[in-house]
CSV table of C-alpha atoms in Angstrom, one decimal:
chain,number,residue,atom,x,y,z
A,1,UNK,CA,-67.3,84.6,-185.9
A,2,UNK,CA,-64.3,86.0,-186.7
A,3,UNK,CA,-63.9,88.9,-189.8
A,4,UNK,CA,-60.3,89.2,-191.3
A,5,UNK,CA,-59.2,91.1,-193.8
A,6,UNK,CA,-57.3,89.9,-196.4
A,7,UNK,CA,-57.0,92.6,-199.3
A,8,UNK,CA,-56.4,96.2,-197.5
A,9,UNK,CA,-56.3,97.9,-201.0
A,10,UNK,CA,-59.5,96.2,-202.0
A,11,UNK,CA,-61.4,96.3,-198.9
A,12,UNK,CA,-62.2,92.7,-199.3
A,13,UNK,CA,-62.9,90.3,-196.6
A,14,UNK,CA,-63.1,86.8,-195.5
A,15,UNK,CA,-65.3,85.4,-193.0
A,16,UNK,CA,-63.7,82.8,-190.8
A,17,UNK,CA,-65.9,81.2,-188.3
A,18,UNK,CA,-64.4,79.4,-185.7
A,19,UNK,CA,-65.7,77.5,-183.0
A,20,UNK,CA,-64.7,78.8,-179.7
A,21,UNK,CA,-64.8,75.3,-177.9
A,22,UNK,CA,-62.8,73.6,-181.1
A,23,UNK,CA,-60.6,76.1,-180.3
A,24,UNK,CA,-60.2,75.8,-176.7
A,25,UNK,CA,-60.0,71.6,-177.6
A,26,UNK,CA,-57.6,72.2,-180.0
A,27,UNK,CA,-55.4,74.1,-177.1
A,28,UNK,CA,-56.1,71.2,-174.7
A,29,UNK,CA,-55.0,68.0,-176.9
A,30,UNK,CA,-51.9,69.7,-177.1
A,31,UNK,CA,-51.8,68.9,-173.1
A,32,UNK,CA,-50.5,65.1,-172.5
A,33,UNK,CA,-52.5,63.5,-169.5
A,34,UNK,CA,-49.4,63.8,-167.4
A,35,UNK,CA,-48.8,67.6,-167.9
A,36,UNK,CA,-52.7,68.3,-166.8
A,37,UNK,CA,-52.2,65.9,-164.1
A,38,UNK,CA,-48.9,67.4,-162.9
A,39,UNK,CA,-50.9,71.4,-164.2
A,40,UNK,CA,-52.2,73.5,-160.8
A,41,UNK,CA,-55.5,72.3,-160.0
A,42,UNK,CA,-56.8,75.6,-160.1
A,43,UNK,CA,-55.8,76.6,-163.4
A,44,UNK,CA,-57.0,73.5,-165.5
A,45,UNK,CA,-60.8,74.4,-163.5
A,46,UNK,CA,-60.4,77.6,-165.0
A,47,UNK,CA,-60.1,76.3,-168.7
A,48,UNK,CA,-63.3,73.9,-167.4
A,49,UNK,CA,-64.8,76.5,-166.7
A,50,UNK,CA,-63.8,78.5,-170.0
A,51,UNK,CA,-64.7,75.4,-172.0
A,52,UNK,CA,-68.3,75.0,-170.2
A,53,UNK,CA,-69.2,78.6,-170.8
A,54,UNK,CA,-68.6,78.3,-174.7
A,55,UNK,CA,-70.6,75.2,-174.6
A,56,UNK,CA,-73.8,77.0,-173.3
A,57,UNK,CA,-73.1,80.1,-175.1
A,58,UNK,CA,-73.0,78.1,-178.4
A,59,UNK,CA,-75.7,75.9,-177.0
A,60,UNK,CA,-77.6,79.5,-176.7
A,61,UNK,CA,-76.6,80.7,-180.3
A,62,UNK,CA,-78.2,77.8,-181.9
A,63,UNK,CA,-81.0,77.5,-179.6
A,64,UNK,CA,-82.0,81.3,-180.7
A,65,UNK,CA,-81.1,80.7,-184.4
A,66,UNK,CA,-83.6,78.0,-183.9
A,67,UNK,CA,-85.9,80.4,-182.5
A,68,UNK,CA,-86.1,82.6,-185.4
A,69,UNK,CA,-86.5,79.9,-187.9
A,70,UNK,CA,-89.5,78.6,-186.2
A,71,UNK,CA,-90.9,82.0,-186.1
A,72,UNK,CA,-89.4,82.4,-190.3
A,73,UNK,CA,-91.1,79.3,-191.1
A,74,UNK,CA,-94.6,80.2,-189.5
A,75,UNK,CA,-94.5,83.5,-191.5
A,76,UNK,CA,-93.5,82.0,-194.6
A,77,UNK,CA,-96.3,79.5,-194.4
A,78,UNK,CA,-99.1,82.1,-193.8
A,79,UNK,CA,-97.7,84.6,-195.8
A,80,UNK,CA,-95.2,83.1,-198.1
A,81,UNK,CA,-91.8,84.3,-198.9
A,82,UNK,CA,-92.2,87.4,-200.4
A,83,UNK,CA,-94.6,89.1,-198.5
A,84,UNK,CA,-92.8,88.4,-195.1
A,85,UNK,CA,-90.6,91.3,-193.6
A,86,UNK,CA,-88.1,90.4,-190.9
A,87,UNK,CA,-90.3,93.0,-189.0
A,88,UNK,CA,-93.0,89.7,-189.3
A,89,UNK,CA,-90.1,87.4,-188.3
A,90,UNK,CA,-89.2,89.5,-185.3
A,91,UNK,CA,-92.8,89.6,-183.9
A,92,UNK,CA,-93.6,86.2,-184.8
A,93,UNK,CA,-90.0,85.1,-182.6
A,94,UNK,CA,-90.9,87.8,-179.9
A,95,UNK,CA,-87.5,89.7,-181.0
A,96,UNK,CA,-86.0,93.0,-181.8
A,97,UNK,CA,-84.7,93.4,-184.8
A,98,UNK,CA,-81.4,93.7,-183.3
A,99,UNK,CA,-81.8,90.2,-181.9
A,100,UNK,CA,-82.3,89.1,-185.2
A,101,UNK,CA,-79.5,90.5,-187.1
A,102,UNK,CA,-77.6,89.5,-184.8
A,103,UNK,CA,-77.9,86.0,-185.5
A,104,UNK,CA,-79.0,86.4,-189.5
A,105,UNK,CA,-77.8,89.2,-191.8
A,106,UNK,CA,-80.6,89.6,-193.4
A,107,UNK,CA,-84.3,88.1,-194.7
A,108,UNK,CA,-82.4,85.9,-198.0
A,109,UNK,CA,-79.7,84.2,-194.9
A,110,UNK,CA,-83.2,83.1,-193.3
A,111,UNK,CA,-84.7,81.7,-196.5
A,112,UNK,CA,-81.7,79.6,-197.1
A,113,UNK,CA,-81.0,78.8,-193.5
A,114,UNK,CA,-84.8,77.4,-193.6
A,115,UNK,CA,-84.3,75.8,-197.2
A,116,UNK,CA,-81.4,74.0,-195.6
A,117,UNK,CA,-82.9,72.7,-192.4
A,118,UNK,CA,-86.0,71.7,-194.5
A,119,UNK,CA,-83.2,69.6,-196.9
A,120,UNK,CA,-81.4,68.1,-194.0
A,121,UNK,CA,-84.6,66.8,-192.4
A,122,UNK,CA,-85.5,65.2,-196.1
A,123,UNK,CA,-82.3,63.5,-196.5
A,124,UNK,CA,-82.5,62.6,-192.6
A,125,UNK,CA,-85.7,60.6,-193.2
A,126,UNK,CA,-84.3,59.3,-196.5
A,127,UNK,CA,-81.5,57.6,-194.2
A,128,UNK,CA,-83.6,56.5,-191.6
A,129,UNK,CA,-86.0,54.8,-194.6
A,130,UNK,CA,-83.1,53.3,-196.1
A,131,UNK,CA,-81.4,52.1,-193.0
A,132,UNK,CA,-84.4,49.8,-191.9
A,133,UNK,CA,-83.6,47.3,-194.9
A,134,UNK,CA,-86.8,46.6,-196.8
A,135,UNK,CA,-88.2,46.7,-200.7
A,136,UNK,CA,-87.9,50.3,-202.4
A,137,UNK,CA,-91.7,50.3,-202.2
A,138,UNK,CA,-91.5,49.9,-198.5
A,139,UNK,CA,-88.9,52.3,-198.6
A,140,UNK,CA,-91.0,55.0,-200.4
A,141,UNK,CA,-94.2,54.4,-198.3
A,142,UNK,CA,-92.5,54.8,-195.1
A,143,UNK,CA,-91.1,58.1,-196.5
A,144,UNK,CA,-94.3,59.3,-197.6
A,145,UNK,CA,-96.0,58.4,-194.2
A,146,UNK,CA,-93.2,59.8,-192.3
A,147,UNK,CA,-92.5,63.0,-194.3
A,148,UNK,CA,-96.5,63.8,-194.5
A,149,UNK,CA,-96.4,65.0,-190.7
């Protein structure tokens, strides 16, 4: 992520996330096949290798992010929403706190980054119910068999 500020006199800033590798892509289409051909070998293995590194590292981001909202989810079930502490969340996830907030700014960007995993998967089943082509009622028992697990 990326922080800029936009209004010096009111302190105000806007949060700009960009993508390192959509970056680095965006740098590379601007390359025609000819000039990476004709580029020093060298050089264009060190943008692979730039590119391959921002690939695990965001690879790693949202495998930890993940991390925590398994361990946010299995608090929230035992203890519910309002009783868990990101102190919970951090032992559950086997984190520091650091960790954590480094990844999430606080409990309330867990919640909703759980609600909206929990709404993609909903309207991820609804698709797959839909795309198989049979009766609503099919439809609706297939979502009820499927969601139940």
């Amino acid at each position: 992520d990326i922080l800029f500020y936009c209004d010096r006199r009111h302190r105000s800033a806007t949060r700009l996330q960009v993508g390192f590798v959509g970056l680095i892509e965006q740098i590379l289409t601007g390359f025609s096949q000819s000039s990476v051909a004709a580029a020093d070998r060298s050089e264009y293995s060190v943008v692979d290798k730039i590119v391959q590194r921002a690939n695990k590292n965001e690879a790693h981001v949202e495998a930890r992010r993940q991390q925590i909202l398994e361990a946010a989810s299995t608090c929230f079930a035992r203890q519910g929403f309002h009783q868990t502490s990101v102190q919970d969340i951090c032992q559950e996830a086997g984190l520091s706190a650091g960790a954590v907030y480094r990844y999430f700014s606080g409990k309330e960007h867990i919640i909703a980054a759980s609600c909206l995993e929990s709404q993609q998967g909903i309207v991820d089943l609804i698709r797959e119910a839909k795309s198989q082509g049979k009766s609503p009622l099919k439809t609706l028992d297939f979502i009820i068999e499927h969601g139940m697990n």
